[in-house]
Amino acid sequence: MSSQQNKGVGLNLAKETRCMTCSLSSLCLPLSLNLEDIDQLDRIIKRRQPLKKGDHLFRQGDHFDSVYAVRSGSLKNYIMTNDGEEQITNFHLPSELVGLDGVDCSSYPVSSKALETTTVCEIPYTRLQSLAQELPDLRNQIFSSMSKEIRDDKQMMLLLSKKNAEERVATFLGNLSSRFKRRGYSPYTFRLPMSRNEIGNYLGLAVETVSRVFTRFQTIQIIAVNGKEVHITDRQQLLEIAGVTECEVEQPGKLIAS
Amino acid sequence: MSSQQNKGVGLNLAKETRCMTCSLSSLCLPLSLNLEDIDQLDRIIKRRQPLKKGDHLFRQGDHFDSVYAVRSGSLKNYIMTNDGEEQITNFHLPSELVGLDGVDCSSYPVSSKALETTTVCEIPYTRLQSLAQELPDLRNQIFSSMSKEIRDDKQMMLLLSKKNAEERVATFLGNLSSRFKRRGYSPYTFRLPMSRNEIGNYLGLAVETVSRVFTRFQTIQIIAVNGKEVHITDRQQLLEIAGVTECEVEQPGKLIAS
DNA sequence: AAAAGTAGTTGAGATATATCATGTCTGCTT
DNA sequence: AAGCAGACATGATATATCTCAACTACTTTT
């Protein structure tokens, strides 16, 4: 098992050791960093051993020292209620930044756990901070990522406070679909990296409710599900139920500035 | 009426035209800005006419150009659902920063409306941005404010997804109490700037439910309410119901660094 | 000061979703 | 390959909260 893992590392490190050649760079650095700037950023980034399913990237309370970009796999972030239950606050797919909410504390306010085998780029915060001073574009990129997270959180509050079970699940699937699309994968067919339980936890629903909505959506031919494999048959109607217009699902954000 | 308003402006502008002498500066600028830095910040800040109750500071979709610090009064921020309902995402009290979630868009993603007569300091974003380049402390302060907002939003998600009506209302009152305390007001007796309806909207509850919880809390002698005046009789128990320990209610954050 | 509108309270009944219980499927472990 | 544990699905029932309705107390208008 350990030999398998090492093989994986070797491959990844060999292929994508540098931001400049990383296929995700246009997503995780969607800014007009010039080659020199990217090179500087590149130097402070540490590549880490892949996390296995269930491994923690960090835990709530751990000393905050780095932010991370997901390279492959996926993570769930969650906080603990005082009676020990977990509340998932986010799922993170490749190219997404993780850990920015720890910036003004000495410790991470959430835990982050791998849903599957996952690789990340580690960006030591003190280095990032000093680099941000020199590179205005990078600084704005960080502001940008954070304000996007805030906006997403407000949408989540709306979902949790006003939407019913069907609308929640439809929103969730539509959102995932858009994120996969943006990453160059099919927006129609994908594999859920999380369990029904985790979906329910995230959406403020019981597992059983999530399950029932999945079945209802299959009955009315909006989706076809096989375990974690999801195929969206009628994206239009899914988004209608979600209560968003196509363009709202995920704001395109500033891609590589022209 | 207009003469009254002007009188108000005159008073405010005369008394607190400068960050250095503003009684809120230790809260809205809780950083170790030296006098020179404060002076620079001071120069870019515009003082605005007070908003009357119901006036908008900005509307969802308005061109984003400034962030604001509340000087007196209070604001509610809200987004619109596609069927025209509003979802309140935040209430803002004096010293709090408003508008940071617009940073990476050309427009504000939420609307901000005065709950009462309210004065704000306007900070044009382009000026702030260039100033942030020169002042690392200011830059970190902005990061800090944003990451605090993200953390608060996660707590709100937890509230909306896991807490029952009593826990929600108790959390809300406890949180307000702490914020007033931090601003030098009594944590036990204060005036709610928002209506029951707005509390319900924010907490994901019907007005009637909020009202009933208020009555129940009065019956069990945790609070005494008279209209918008709230007196907290048993803060300990209130926080217990909220499901937080005293220190969690609001993280102290970095106050004026020693 | 009366009228009229708005905000808040309280009760009764409706409902979406949670909970409990059971059964089935899936993927691991040995 | 068999057996087992966890994930998922589905039905029956319970319940917290919503909705609707009526009443009261303020606030603002005329």
mmCIF file with all atom_site columns, N, CA and C in Angstrom, chain A residues 48-52 54-60 62-63 65-71 74-78 92 96-99 108 110-115 118-123:
data_model
loop_
_atom_site.group_PDB
_atom_site.id
_atom_site.type_symbol
_atom_site.label_atom_id
_atom_site.label_alt_id
_atom_site.label_comp_id
_atom_site.label_asym_id
_atom_site.label_entity_id
_atom_site.label_seq_id
_atom_site.pdbx_PDB_ins_code
_atom_site.Cartn_x
_atom_site.Cartn_y
_atom_site.Cartn_z
_atom_site.occupancy
_atom_site.B_iso_or_equiv
_atom_site.pdbx_formal_charge
_atom_site.auth_seq_id
_atom_site.auth_comp_id
_atom_site.auth_asym_id
_atom_site.auth_atom_id
_atom_site.pdbx_PDB_model_num
ATOM 1   N N  . ARG A 1 48  ? 2.435   18.535 -1.138 1.00 0.00 ? 48  ARG A N  1
ATOM 2   C CA . ARG A 1 48  ? 2.321   17.620 -0.014 1.00 0.00 ? 48  ARG A CA 1
ATOM 3   C C  . ARG A 1 48  ? 2.009   16.207 -0.483 1.00 0.00 ? 48  ARG A C  1
ATOM 4   N N  . GLN A 1 49  ? 2.334   15.270 0.400  1.00 0.00 ? 49  GLN A N  1
ATOM 5   C CA . GLN A 1 49  ? 1.909   13.890 0.211  1.00 0.00 ? 49  GLN A CA 1
ATOM 6   C C  . GLN A 1 49  ? 0.402   13.859 0.021  1.00 0.00 ? 49  GLN A C  1
ATOM 7   N N  . PRO A 1 50  ? -0.094  12.975 -0.833 1.00 0.00 ? 50  PRO A N  1
ATOM 8   C CA . PRO A 1 50  ? -1.550  12.910 -0.979 1.00 0.00 ? 50  PRO A CA 1
ATOM 9   C C  . PRO A 1 50  ? -2.210  12.487 0.327  1.00 0.00 ? 50  PRO A C  1
ATOM 10  N N  . LEU A 1 51  ? -3.380  13.011 0.574  1.00 0.00 ? 51  LEU A N  1
ATOM 11  C CA . LEU A 1 51  ? -4.181  12.586 1.714  1.00 0.00 ? 51  LEU A CA 1
ATOM 12  C C  . LEU A 1 51  ? -5.008  11.384 1.290  1.00 0.00 ? 51  LEU A C  1
ATOM 13  N N  . LYS A 1 52  ? -5.131  10.421 2.198  1.00 0.00 ? 52  LYS A N  1
ATOM 14  C CA . LYS A 1 52  ? -6.038  9.314  1.929  1.00 0.00 ? 52  LYS A CA 1
ATOM 15  C C  . LYS A 1 52  ? -7.437  9.695  2.403  1.00 0.00 ? 52  LYS A C  1
ATOM 16  N N  . GLY A 1 54  ? -10.490 10.233 4.398  1.00 0.00 ? 54  GLY A N  1
ATOM 17  C CA . GLY A 1 54  ? -10.659 10.300 5.852  1.00 0.00 ? 54  GLY A CA 1
ATOM 18  C C  . GLY A 1 54  ? -9.536  11.040 6.564  1.00 0.00 ? 54  GLY A C  1
ATOM 19  N N  . ASP A 1 55  ? -8.403  11.247 5.888  1.00 0.00 ? 55  ASP A N  1
ATOM 20  C CA . ASP A 1 55  ? -7.308  12.019 6.501  1.00 0.00 ? 55  ASP A CA 1
ATOM 21  C C  . ASP A 1 55  ? -7.716  13.482 6.662  1.00 0.00 ? 55  ASP A C  1
ATOM 22  N N  . HIS A 1 56  ? -7.195  14.102 7.709  1.00 0.00 ? 56  HIS A N  1
ATOM 23  C CA . HIS A 1 56  ? -7.439  15.528 7.895  1.00 0.00 ? 56  HIS A CA 1
ATOM 24  C C  . HIS A 1 56  ? -6.338  16.360 7.252  1.00 0.00 ? 56  HIS A C  1
ATOM 25  N N  . LEU A 1 57  ? -6.738  17.390 6.535  1.00 0.00 ? 57  LEU A N  1
ATOM 26  C CA . LEU A 1 57  ? -5.762  18.367 6.047  1.00 0.00 ? 57  LEU A CA 1
ATOM 27  C C  . LEU A 1 57  ? -5.360  19.247 7.225  1.00 0.00 ? 57  LEU A C  1
ATOM 28  N N  . PHE A 1 58  ? -6.357  19.657 7.987  1.00 0.00 ? 58  PHE A N  1
ATOM 29  C CA . PHE A 1 58  ? -6.129  20.312 9.276  1.00 0.00 ? 58  PHE A CA 1
ATOM 30  C C  . PHE A 1 58  ? -7.373  20.135 10.113 1.00 0.00 ? 58  PHE A C  1
ATOM 31  N N  . ARG A 1 59  ? -7.230  20.374 11.416 1.00 0.00 ? 59  ARG A N  1
ATOM 32  C CA . ARG A 1 59  ? -8.380  20.263 12.305 1.00 0.00 ? 59  ARG A CA 1
ATOM 33  C C  . ARG A 1 59  ? -8.696  21.603 12.936 1.00 0.00 ? 59  ARG A C  1
ATOM 34  N N  . GLN A 1 60  ? -9.970  21.797 13.217 1.00 0.00 ? 60  GLN A N  1
ATOM 35  C CA . GLN A 1 60  ? -10.416 22.971 13.955 1.00 0.00 ? 60  GLN A CA 1
ATOM 36  C C  . GLN A 1 60  ? -9.507  23.142 15.181 1.00 0.00 ? 60  GLN A C  1
ATOM 37  N N  . ASP A 1 62  ? -6.239  23.651 15.107 1.00 0.00 ? 62  ASP A N  1
ATOM 38  C CA . ASP A 1 62  ? -4.825  23.523 14.719 1.00 0.00 ? 62  ASP A CA 1
ATOM 39  C C  . ASP A 1 62  ? -4.246  24.903 14.471 1.00 0.00 ? 62  ASP A C  1
ATOM 40  N N  . HIS A 1 63  ? -2.959  25.042 14.713 1.00 0.00 ? 63  HIS A N  1
ATOM 41  C CA . HIS A 1 63  ? -2.310  26.318 14.451 1.00 0.00 ? 63  HIS A CA 1
ATOM 42  C C  . HIS A 1 63  ? -2.400  26.664 12.972 1.00 0.00 ? 63  HIS A C  1
ATOM 43  N N  . ASP A 1 65  ? -1.258  28.079 9.676  1.00 0.00 ? 65  ASP A N  1
ATOM 44  C CA . ASP A 1 65  ? -0.021  28.564 9.068  1.00 0.00 ? 65  ASP A CA 1
ATOM 45  C C  . ASP A 1 65  ? -0.026  28.540 7.550  1.00 0.00 ? 65  ASP A C  1
ATOM 46  N N  . SER A 1 66  ? -1.004  27.852 6.976  1.00 0.00 ? 66  SER A N  1
ATOM 47  C CA . SER A 1 66  ? -1.008  27.771 5.515  1.00 0.00 ? 66  SER A CA 1
ATOM 48  C C  . SER A 1 66  ? -2.422  27.812 4.955  1.00 0.00 ? 66  SER A C  1
ATOM 49  N N  . VAL A 1 67  ? -2.532  28.275 3.732  1.00 0.00 ? 67  VAL A N  1
ATOM 50  C CA . VAL A 1 67  ? -3.756  28.028 2.983  1.00 0.00 ? 67  VAL A CA 1
ATOM 51  C C  . VAL A 1 67  ? -3.401  26.985 1.923  1.00 0.00 ? 67  VAL A C  1
ATOM 52  N N  . TYR A 1 68  ? -4.423  26.343 1.355  1.00 0.00 ? 68  TYR A N  1
ATOM 53  C CA . TYR A 1 68  ? -4.191  25.240 0.437  1.00 0.00 ? 68  TYR A CA 1
ATOM 54  C C  . TYR A 1 68  ? -5.015  25.404 -0.827 1.00 0.00 ? 68  TYR A C  1
ATOM 55  N N  . ALA A 1 69  ? -4.490  24.874 -1.922 1.00 0.00 ? 69  ALA A N  1
ATOM 56  C CA . ALA A 1 69  ? -5.282  24.767 -3.144 1.00 0.00 ? 69  ALA A CA 1
ATOM 57  C C  . ALA A 1 69  ? -5.442  23.285 -3.427 1.00 0.00 ? 69  ALA A C  1
ATOM 58  N N  . VAL A 1 70  ? -6.657  22.857 -3.669 1.00 0.00 ? 70  VAL A N  1
ATOM 59  C CA . VAL A 1 70  ? -6.893  21.448 -3.981 1.00 0.00 ? 70  VAL A CA 1
ATOM 60  C C  . VAL A 1 70  ? -6.392  21.170 -5.394 1.00 0.00 ? 70  VAL A C  1
ATOM 61  N N  . ARG A 1 71  ? -5.600  20.110 -5.524 1.00 0.00 ? 71  ARG A N  1
ATOM 62  C CA . ARG A 1 71  ? -5.056  19.778 -6.837 1.00 0.00 ? 71  ARG A CA 1
ATOM 63  C C  . ARG A 1 71  ? -5.858  18.641 -7.467 1.00 0.00 ? 71  ARG A C  1
ATOM 64  N N  . SER A 1 74  ? -11.030 15.686 -3.341 1.00 0.00 ? 74  SER A N  1
ATOM 65  C CA . SER A 1 74  ? -11.983 16.639 -2.777 1.00 0.00 ? 74  SER A CA 1
ATOM 66  C C  . SER A 1 74  ? -11.937 16.618 -1.252 1.00 0.00 ? 74  SER A C  1
ATOM 67  N N  . LEU A 1 75  ? -12.378 17.717 -0.663 1.00 0.00 ? 75  LEU A N  1
ATOM 68  C CA . LEU A 1 75  ? -12.351 17.875 0.793  1.00 0.00 ? 75  LEU A CA 1
ATOM 69  C C  . LEU A 1 75  ? -13.725 18.299 1.284  1.00 0.00 ? 75  LEU A C  1
ATOM 70  N N  . LYS A 1 76  ? -14.002 17.993 2.543  1.00 0.00 ? 76  LYS A N  1
ATOM 71  C CA . LYS A 1 76  ? -15.146 18.632 3.192  1.00 0.00 ? 76  LYS A CA 1
ATOM 72  C C  . LYS A 1 76  ? -14.621 19.440 4.362  1.00 0.00 ? 76  LYS A C  1
ATOM 73  N N  . ASN A 1 77  ? -15.150 20.642 4.514  1.00 0.00 ? 77  ASN A N  1
ATOM 74  C CA . ASN A 1 77  ? -14.846 21.448 5.690  1.00 0.00 ? 77  ASN A CA 1
ATOM 75  C C  . ASN A 1 77  ? -16.035 21.388 6.634  1.00 0.00 ? 77  ASN A C  1
ATOM 76  N N  . TYR A 1 78  ? -15.768 21.304 7.928  1.00 0.00 ? 78  TYR A N  1
ATOM 77  C CA . TYR A 1 78  ? -16.889 21.246 8.864  1.00 0.00 ? 78  TYR A CA 1
ATOM 78  C C  . TYR A 1 78  ? -16.515 21.845 10.208 1.00 0.00 ? 78  TYR A C  1
ATOM 79  N N  . HIS A 1 92  ? -14.880 21.059 -1.206 1.00 0.00 ? 92  HIS A N  1
ATOM 80  C CA . HIS A 1 92  ? -13.883 21.715 -2.046 1.00 0.00 ? 92  HIS A CA 1
ATOM 81  C C  . HIS A 1 92  ? -13.406 20.804 -3.163 1.00 0.00 ? 92  HIS A C  1
ATOM 82  N N  . GLU A 1 96  ? -9.845  24.844 -5.918 1.00 0.00 ? 96  GLU A N  1
ATOM 83  C CA . GLU A 1 96  ? -10.425 25.740 -4.926 1.00 0.00 ? 96  GLU A CA 1
ATOM 84  C C  . GLU A 1 96  ? -9.479  25.955 -3.739 1.00 0.00 ? 96  GLU A C  1
ATOM 85  N N  . LEU A 1 97  ? -9.527  27.181 -3.214 1.00 0.00 ? 97  LEU A N  1
ATOM 86  C CA . LEU A 1 97  ? -8.663  27.556 -2.099 1.00 0.00 ? 97  LEU A CA 1
ATOM 87  C C  . LEU A 1 97  ? -9.320  27.193 -0.766 1.00 0.00 ? 97  LEU A C  1
ATOM 88  N N  . VAL A 1 98  ? -8.544  26.647 0.136  1.00 0.00 ? 98  VAL A N  1
ATOM 89  C CA . VAL A 1 98  ? -9.068  26.186 1.426  1.00 0.00 ? 98  VAL A CA 1
ATOM 90  C C  . VAL A 1 98  ? -8.272  26.815 2.564  1.00 0.00 ? 98  VAL A C  1
ATOM 91  N N  . GLY A 1 99  ? -8.968  27.304 3.558  1.00 0.00 ? 99  GLY A N  1
ATOM 92  C CA . GLY A 1 99  ? -8.282  27.743 4.767  1.00 0.00 ? 99  GLY A CA 1
ATOM 93  C C  . GLY A 1 99  ? -8.209  29.244 4.953  1.00 0.00 ? 99  GLY A C  1
ATOM 94  N N  . TYR A 1 108 ? -7.129  27.378 12.857 1.00 0.00 ? 108 TYR A N  1
ATOM 95  C CA . TYR A 1 108 ? -8.199  27.141 11.891 1.00 0.00 ? 108 TYR A CA 1
ATOM 96  C C  . TYR A 1 108 ? -9.545  27.059 12.610 1.00 0.00 ? 108 TYR A C  1
ATOM 97  N N  . VAL A 1 110 ? -12.238 25.731 11.316 1.00 0.00 ? 110 VAL A N  1
ATOM 98  C CA . VAL A 1 110 ? -12.959 24.560 10.831 1.00 0.00 ? 110 VAL A CA 1
ATOM 99  C C  . VAL A 1 110 ? -11.972 23.404 10.663 1.00 0.00 ? 110 VAL A C  1
ATOM 100 N N  . SER A 1 111 ? -12.507 22.202 10.505 1.00 0.00 ? 111 SER A N  1
ATOM 101 C CA . SER A 1 111 ? -11.684 21.060 10.138 1.00 0.00 ? 111 SER A CA 1
ATOM 102 C C  . SER A 1 111 ? -11.847 20.787 8.659  1.00 0.00 ? 111 SER A C  1
ATOM 103 N N  . SER A 1 112 ? -10.832 20.217 8.062  1.00 0.00 ? 112 SER A N  1
ATOM 104 C CA . SER A 1 112 ? -10.897 19.891 6.647  1.00 0.00 ? 112 SER A CA 1
ATOM 105 C C  . SER A 1 112 ? -10.437 18.455 6.438  1.00 0.00 ? 112 SER A C  1
ATOM 106 N N  . LYS A 1 113 ? -11.267 17.656 5.819  1.00 0.00 ? 113 LYS A N  1
ATOM 107 C CA . LYS A 1 113 ? -11.058 16.209 5.753  1.00 0.00 ? 113 LYS A CA 1
ATOM 108 C C  . LYS A 1 113 ? -11.205 15.740 4.318  1.00 0.00 ? 113 LYS A C  1
ATOM 109 N N  . ALA A 1 114 ? -10.356 14.814 3.893  1.00 0.00 ? 114 ALA A N  1
ATOM 110 C CA . ALA A 1 114 ? -10.391 14.311 2.518  1.00 0.00 ? 114 ALA A CA 1
ATOM 111 C C  . ALA A 1 114 ? -11.561 13.354 2.324  1.00 0.00 ? 114 ALA A C  1
ATOM 112 N N  . LEU A 1 115 ? -12.335 13.560 1.262  1.00 0.00 ? 115 LEU A N  1
ATOM 113 C CA . LEU A 1 115 ? -13.448 12.662 0.939  1.00 0.00 ? 115 LEU A CA 1
ATOM 114 C C  . LEU A 1 115 ? -12.970 11.471 0.129  1.00 0.00 ? 115 LEU A C  1
ATOM 115 N N  . THR A 1 118 ? -6.621  12.669 -2.067 1.00 0.00 ? 118 THR A N  1
ATOM 116 C CA . THR A 1 118 ? -6.625  14.098 -2.420 1.00 0.00 ? 118 THR A CA 1
ATOM 117 C C  . THR A 1 118 ? -5.224  14.691 -2.339 1.00 0.00 ? 118 THR A C  1
ATOM 118 N N  . THR A 1 119 ? -4.861  15.458 -3.339 1.00 0.00 ? 119 THR A N  1
ATOM 119 C CA . THR A 1 119 ? -3.585  16.167 -3.277 1.00 0.00 ? 119 THR A CA 1
ATOM 120 C C  . THR A 1 119 ? -3.828  17.670 -3.227 1.00 0.00 ? 119 THR A C  1
ATOM 121 N N  . VAL A 1 120 ? -2.987  18.351 -2.484 1.00 0.00 ? 120 VAL A N  1
ATOM 122 C CA . VAL A 1 120 ? -3.130  19.802 -2.337 1.00 0.00 ? 120 VAL A CA 1
ATOM 123 C C  . VAL A 1 120 ? -1.778  20.492 -2.499 1.00 0.00 ? 120 VAL A C  1
ATOM 124 N N  . CYS A 1 121 ? -1.826  21.767 -2.850 1.00 0.00 ? 121 CYS A N  1
ATOM 125 C CA . CYS A 1 121 ? -0.644  22.615 -2.790 1.00 0.00 ? 121 CYS A CA 1
ATOM 126 C C  . CYS A 1 121 ? -0.730  23.410 -1.507 1.00 0.00 ? 121 CYS A C  1
ATOM 127 N N  . GLU A 1 122 ? 0.350   23.429 -0.758 1.00 0.00 ? 122 GLU A N  1
ATOM 128 C CA . GLU A 1 122 ? 0.353   24.187 0.484  1.00 0.00 ? 122 GLU A CA 1
ATOM 129 C C  . GLU A 1 122 ? 1.025   25.529 0.274  1.00 0.00 ? 122 GLU A C  1
ATOM 130 N N  . ILE A 1 123 ? 0.385   26.593 0.750  1.00 0.00 ? 123 ILE A N  1
ATOM 131 C CA . ILE A 1 123 ? 0.943   27.927 0.595  1.00 0.00 ? 123 ILE A CA 1
ATOM 132 C C  . ILE A 1 123 ? 1.129   28.533 1.983  1.00 0.00 ? 123 ILE A C  1
#
